[in-house]
Coordinates of C-alpha atoms in Angstrom, one line a residue:
Chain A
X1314 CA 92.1 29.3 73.7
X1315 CA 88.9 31.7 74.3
X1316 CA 86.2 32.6 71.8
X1317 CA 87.9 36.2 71.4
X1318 CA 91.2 35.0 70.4
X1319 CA 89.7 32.1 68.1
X1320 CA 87.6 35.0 66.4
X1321 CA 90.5 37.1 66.0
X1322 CA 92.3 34.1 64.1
X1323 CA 89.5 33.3 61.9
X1324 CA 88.5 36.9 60.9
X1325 CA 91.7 39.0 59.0
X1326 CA 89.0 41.0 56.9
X1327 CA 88.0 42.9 60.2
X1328 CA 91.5 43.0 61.2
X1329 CA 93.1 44.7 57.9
X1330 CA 89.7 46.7 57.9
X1331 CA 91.0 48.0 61.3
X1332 CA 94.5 48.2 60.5
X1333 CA 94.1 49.6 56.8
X1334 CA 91.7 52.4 57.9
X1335 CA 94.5 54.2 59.5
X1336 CA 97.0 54.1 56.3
X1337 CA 96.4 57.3 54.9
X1338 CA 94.7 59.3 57.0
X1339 CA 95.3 63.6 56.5
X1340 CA 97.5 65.7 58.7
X1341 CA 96.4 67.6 60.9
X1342 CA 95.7 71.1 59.3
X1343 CA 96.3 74.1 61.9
X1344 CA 94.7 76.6 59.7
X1345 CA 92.1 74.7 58.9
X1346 CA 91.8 74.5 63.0
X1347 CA 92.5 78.5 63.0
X1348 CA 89.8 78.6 60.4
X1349 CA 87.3 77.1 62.5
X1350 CA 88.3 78.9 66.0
X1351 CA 87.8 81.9 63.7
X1352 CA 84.3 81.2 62.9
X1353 CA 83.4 79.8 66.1
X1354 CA 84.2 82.8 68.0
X1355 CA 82.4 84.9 65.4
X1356 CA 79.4 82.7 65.5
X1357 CA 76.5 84.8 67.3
X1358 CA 76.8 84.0 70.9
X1359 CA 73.8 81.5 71.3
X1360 CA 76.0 79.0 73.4
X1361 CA 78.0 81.3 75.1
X1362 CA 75.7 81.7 78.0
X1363 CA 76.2 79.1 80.6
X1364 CA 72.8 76.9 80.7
X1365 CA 70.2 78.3 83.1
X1366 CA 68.1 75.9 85.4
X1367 CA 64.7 76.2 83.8
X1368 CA 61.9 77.0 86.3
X1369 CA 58.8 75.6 84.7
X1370 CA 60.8 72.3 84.2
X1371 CA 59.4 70.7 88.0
X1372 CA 56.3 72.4 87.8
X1373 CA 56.2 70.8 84.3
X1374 CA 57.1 67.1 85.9
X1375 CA 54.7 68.3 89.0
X1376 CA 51.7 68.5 86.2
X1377 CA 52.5 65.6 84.6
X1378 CA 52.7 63.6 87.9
X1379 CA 49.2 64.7 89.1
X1380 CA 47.9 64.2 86.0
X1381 CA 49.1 60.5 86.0
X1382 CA 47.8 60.2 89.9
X1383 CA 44.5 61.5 88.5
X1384 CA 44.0 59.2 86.0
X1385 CA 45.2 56.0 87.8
X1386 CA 42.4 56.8 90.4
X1387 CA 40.2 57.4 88.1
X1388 CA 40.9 54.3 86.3
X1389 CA 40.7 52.4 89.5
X1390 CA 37.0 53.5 90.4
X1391 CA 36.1 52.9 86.6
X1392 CA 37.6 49.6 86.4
X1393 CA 36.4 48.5 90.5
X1394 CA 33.1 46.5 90.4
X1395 CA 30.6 49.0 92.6
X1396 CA 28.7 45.9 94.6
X1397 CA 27.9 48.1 97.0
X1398 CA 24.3 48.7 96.3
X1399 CA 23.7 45.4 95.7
X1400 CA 24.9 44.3 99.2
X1401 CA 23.0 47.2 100.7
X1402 CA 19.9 46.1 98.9
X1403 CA 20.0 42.0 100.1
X1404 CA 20.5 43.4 103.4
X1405 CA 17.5 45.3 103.7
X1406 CA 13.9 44.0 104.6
X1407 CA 11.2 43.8 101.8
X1408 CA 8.2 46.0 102.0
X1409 CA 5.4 42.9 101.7
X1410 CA 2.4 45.0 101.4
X1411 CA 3.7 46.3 98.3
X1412 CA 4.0 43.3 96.7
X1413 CA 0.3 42.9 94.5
X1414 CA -1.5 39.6 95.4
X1415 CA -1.8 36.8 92.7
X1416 CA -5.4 37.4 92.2
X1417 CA -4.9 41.1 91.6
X1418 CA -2.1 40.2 89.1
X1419 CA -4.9 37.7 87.9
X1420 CA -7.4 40.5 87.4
X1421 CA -5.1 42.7 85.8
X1422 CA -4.3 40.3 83.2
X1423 CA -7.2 38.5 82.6
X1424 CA -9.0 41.0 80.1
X1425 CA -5.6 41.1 77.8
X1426 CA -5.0 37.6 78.2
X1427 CA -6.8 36.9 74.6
X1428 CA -4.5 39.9 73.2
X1429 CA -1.6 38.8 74.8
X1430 CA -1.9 35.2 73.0
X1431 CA -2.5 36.7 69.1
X1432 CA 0.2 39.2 69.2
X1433 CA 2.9 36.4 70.0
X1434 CA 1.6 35.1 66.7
X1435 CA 0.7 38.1 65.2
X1436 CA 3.5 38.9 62.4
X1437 CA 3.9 34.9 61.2
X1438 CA 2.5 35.3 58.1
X1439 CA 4.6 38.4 57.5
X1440 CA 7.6 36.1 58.4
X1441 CA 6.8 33.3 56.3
X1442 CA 6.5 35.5 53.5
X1443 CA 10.0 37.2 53.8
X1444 CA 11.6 33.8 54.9
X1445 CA 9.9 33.0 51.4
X1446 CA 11.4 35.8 49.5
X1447 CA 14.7 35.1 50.9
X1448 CA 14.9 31.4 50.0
X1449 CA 14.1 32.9 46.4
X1450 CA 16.5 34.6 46.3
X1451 CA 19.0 32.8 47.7
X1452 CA 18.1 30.3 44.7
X1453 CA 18.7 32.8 41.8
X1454 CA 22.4 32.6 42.6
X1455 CA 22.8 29.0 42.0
X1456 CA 23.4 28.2 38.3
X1457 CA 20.5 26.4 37.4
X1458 CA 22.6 23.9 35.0
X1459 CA 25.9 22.8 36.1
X1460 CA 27.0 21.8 32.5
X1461 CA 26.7 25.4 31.7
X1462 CA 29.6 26.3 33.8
X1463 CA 31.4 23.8 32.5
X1464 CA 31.5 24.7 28.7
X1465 CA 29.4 21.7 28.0
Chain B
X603 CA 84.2 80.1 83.9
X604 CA 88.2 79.3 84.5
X605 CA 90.0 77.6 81.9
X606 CA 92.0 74.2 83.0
X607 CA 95.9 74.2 82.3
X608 CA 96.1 72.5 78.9
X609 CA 98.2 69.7 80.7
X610 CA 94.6 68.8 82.4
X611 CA 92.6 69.4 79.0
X612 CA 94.7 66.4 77.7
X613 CA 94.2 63.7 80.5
X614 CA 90.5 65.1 80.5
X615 CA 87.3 62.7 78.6
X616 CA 85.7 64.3 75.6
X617 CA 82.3 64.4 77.7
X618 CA 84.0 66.2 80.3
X619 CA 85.4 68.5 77.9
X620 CA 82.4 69.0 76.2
X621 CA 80.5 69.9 80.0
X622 CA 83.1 72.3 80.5
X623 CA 82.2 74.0 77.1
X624 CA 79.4 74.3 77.7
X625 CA 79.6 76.3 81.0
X626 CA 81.6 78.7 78.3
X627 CA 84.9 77.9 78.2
X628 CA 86.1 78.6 75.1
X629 CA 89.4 75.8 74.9
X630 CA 87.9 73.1 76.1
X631 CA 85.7 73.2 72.7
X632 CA 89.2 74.1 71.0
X633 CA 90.9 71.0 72.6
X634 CA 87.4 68.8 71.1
X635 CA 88.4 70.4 67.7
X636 CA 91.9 69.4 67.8
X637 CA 90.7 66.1 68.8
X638 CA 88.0 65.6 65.8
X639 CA 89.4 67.3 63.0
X640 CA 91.6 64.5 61.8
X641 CA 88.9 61.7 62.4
X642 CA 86.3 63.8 60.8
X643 CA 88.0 64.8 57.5
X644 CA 89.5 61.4 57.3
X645 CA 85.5 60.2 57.9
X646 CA 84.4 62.9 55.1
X647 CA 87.3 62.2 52.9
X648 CA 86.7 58.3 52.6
X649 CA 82.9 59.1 52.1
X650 CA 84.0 60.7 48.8
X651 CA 84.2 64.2 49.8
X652 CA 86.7 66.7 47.7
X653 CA 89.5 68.1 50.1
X654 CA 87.5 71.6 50.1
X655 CA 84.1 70.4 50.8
X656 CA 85.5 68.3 53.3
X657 CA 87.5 71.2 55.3
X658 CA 84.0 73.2 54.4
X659 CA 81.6 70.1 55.9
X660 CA 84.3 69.8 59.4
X661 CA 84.1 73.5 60.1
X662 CA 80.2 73.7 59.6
X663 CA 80.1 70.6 62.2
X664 CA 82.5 72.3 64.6
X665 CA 80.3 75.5 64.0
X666 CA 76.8 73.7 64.3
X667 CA 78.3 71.3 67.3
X668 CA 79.0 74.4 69.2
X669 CA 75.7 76.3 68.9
X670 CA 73.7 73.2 69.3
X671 CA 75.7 72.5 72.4
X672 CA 72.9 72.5 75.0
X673 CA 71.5 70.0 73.2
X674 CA 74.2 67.4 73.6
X675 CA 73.0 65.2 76.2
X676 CA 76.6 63.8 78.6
X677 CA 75.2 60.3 78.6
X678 CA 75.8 59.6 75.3
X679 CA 79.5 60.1 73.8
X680 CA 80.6 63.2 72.3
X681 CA 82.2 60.8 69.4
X682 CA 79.2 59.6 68.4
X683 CA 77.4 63.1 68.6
X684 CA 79.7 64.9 66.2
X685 CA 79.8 62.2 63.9
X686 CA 76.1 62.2 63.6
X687 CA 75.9 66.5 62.9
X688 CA 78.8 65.5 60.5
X689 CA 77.2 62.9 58.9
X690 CA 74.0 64.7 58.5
X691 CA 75.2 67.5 57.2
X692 CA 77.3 65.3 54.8
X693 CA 74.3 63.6 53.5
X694 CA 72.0 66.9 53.3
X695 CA 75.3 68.7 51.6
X696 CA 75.3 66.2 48.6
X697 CA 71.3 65.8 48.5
X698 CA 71.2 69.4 48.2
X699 CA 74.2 69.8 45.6
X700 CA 73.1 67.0 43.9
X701 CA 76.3 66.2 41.9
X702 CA 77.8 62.6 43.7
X703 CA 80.9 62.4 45.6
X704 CA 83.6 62.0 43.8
X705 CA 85.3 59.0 42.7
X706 CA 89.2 60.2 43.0
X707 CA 90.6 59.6 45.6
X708 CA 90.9 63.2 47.8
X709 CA 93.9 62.1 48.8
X710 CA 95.5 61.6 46.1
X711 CA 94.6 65.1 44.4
X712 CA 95.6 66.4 47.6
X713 CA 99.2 64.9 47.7
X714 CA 100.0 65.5 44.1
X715 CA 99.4 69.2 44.4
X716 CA 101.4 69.6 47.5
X717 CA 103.9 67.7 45.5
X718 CA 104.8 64.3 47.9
X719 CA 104.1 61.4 45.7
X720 CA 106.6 59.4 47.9
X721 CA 104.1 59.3 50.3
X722 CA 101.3 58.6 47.8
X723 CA 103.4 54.7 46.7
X724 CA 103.3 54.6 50.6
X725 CA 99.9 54.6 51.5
X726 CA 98.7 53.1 48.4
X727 CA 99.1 49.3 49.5
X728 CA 96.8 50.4 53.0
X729 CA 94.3 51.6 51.3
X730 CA 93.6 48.8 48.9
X731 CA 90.9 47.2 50.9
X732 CA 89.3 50.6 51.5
X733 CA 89.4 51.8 48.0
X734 CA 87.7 48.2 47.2
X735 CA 84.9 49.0 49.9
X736 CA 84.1 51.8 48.5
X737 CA 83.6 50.8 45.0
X738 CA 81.5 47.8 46.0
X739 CA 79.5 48.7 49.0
X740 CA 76.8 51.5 48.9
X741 CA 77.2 54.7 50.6
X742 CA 75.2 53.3 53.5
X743 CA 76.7 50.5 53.9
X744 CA 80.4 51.8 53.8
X745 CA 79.4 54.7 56.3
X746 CA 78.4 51.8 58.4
X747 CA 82.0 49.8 57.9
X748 CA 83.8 52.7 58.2
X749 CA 82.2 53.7 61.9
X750 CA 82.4 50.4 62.8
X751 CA 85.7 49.2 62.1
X752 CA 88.0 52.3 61.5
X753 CA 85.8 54.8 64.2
X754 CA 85.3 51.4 66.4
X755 CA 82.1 52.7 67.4
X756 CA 80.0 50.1 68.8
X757 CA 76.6 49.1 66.2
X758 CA 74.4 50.7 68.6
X759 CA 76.3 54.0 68.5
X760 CA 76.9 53.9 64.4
X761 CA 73.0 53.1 64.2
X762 CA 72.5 56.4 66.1
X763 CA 74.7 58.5 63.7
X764 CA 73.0 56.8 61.3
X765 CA 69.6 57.3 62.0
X766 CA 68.8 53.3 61.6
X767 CA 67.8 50.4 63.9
X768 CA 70.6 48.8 65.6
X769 CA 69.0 45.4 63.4
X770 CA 69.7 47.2 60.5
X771 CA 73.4 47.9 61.3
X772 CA 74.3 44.6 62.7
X773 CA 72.5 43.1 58.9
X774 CA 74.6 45.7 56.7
X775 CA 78.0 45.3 58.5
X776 CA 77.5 41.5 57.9
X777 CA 76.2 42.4 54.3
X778 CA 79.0 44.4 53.2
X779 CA 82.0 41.9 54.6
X780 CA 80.8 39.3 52.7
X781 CA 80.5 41.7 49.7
X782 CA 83.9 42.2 50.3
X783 CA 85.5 39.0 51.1
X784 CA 83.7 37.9 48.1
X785 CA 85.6 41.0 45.8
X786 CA 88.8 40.1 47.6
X787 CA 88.6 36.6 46.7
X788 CA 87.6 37.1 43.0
X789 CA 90.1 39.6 42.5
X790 CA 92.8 37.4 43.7
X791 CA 91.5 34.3 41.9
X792 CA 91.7 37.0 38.7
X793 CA 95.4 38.0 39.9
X794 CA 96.6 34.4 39.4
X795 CA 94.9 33.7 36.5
X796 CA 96.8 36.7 35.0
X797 CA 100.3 35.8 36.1
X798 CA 99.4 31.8 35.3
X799 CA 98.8 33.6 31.8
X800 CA 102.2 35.9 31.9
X801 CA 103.8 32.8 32.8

């Protein structure tokens, strides 16, 4: 026995819902048929007119395809990693004599040298202090007796 | 364009009716009404409808199905596609009139005028399980039944008349028969307490 059949068996709700819904049912009513022929073929004549092929309709899927074929190029070029330069750059030779010798990069530096060492130390107090404030006020938050909290 | 001999219009699809329609000819939309005018009031009818608003709602579908013709797309079926105008213009009818379909049965009101209560006893026993349906389930959930099982529209078709997921559908239909096999089984266990008691 297939599925179908068991199903059939097992289910006589669906079956009198199937049967039952025909018990019942109206006549057919030829002037309520006349009646709406009559109104029909009063109704303005919107649908008469046979449906006309609609000219902007390809140019419409025409715009729409280019548009796509646009951006899928454009998307391609975004999303493409340009290592172009790159390569063009390892390939080509390195100007030496514009590379500054290590004694004039010496001489350059030498007379900041003393600036250069206070200013990587030069807002550590101002730090300290705010790293200070914060800690203070990190502590206000915490109840400063526990027993409080609990009624005690 | 040339009308088919109504011998063809018969043997001819409802999507093949409604493409001819729409090149313009005129009885190939008459042979779709003659098709869908019984479905639809029945549809309309078991929904709640009074026998006037229901002849009203099925000739503004016809009328709305016929203007909005170019926008019915042959891939989908022309079933589904007039049950969804007729639906929708059910729903906005009664949102818009406010006062709730009512509770006798159309049918009934119908028959007794025209005076054939033979036929009333008749159809009274088929349309126990309906009547039931329509008391316990709510109006979604019975348009849902009803498309299902007595339109046997597939759940993908009745979601689209609908306006609902296909999920929400298959969750209702399953929703509703158990509501129902749980009303039929309390009534009957109700039935035999009452005759036990007669007894």
């Amino acid at each position: 026995m297939n599925l179908k059949s068991q199903q059939q068996q097992v289910d006589p709700l669906e079956h009198r819902l199937k049967s039952e819904a025909i018990g019942g049912s109206p006549a057919f009513s030829m002037s309520l048929h006349q009646r709406i022929m009559r109104d029909i073929k009063s109704a303005p004549a919107t649908m008469a007119a046979p449906r006309r092929p609609v000219f902007w309709r390809p140019l419409g899927l025409a715009a729409v395809a280019a548009c796509l074929a646009v951006a899928l190029l454009l998307g391609r070029l975004w999303m493409e990693p340009s290592n172009q330069g790159a390569l063009e750059s390892k390939n080509d030779p390195i100007d030496v004599s514009l590379v500054p010798s290590f004694d004039a990069v010496l001489n350059t530096t030498k007379p900041i040298q003393q600036q250069l060492k206070e200013a990587r130390f030069g807002y550590v107090d101002q730090d300290a202090r705010r790293l200070t404030q914060f800690v203070m006020n990190q502590l206000d938050v915490f109840p400063s007796n526990d027993n409080k909290d609990r009624g005690m | 364009m040339e009308d088919a001999p109504p011998t063809l219009k018969l043997k001819l699809s409802d999507e093949q009716l409604a493409g001819m329609a729409l090149a313009g000819c005129l009885d190939s939309f008459e042979e779709l009404v003659r098709r869908y005018q019984v479905p639809l009031m029945r549809f309309l009818l078991r929904r709640g409808a009074s026998q006037p608003d229901a002849e009203d709602l099925v000739q503004d579908t016809f009328l709305k199905a016929y203007q909005s013709l170019r926008q019915y797309n042959p891939a989908w079926k022309f079933k589904t596609w007039i049950f969804t105008i007729g639906y929708r213009l059910a729903v906005s009818h009664y949102r818009r009139n406010i006062v709730p379909p009512t509770q006798d049965d159309p049918e009934e009101v119908a028959d007794v005028r025209e005076g054939s209560l033979p036929r009333l006893e008749r159809d009274e026993s088929k349309r126990q399980l309906w009547d039931l349906a329509r008391t316990v389930l709510t109006e979604e959930q019975f348009t849902a039944i009803w498309l299902y099982y007595a339109e046997s529209l597939p759940a993908a078709q009745v979601a689209r008349v609908m306006n609902r997921s296909w999920v929400w559908v298959k969750t209702n239909l399953h929703r509703a028969r158990r509501k129902l096999r749980d009303s039929l089984e309390e009534r009957t266990s109700t039935n035999l307490q009452t005759s036990r008691g007669v007894l």
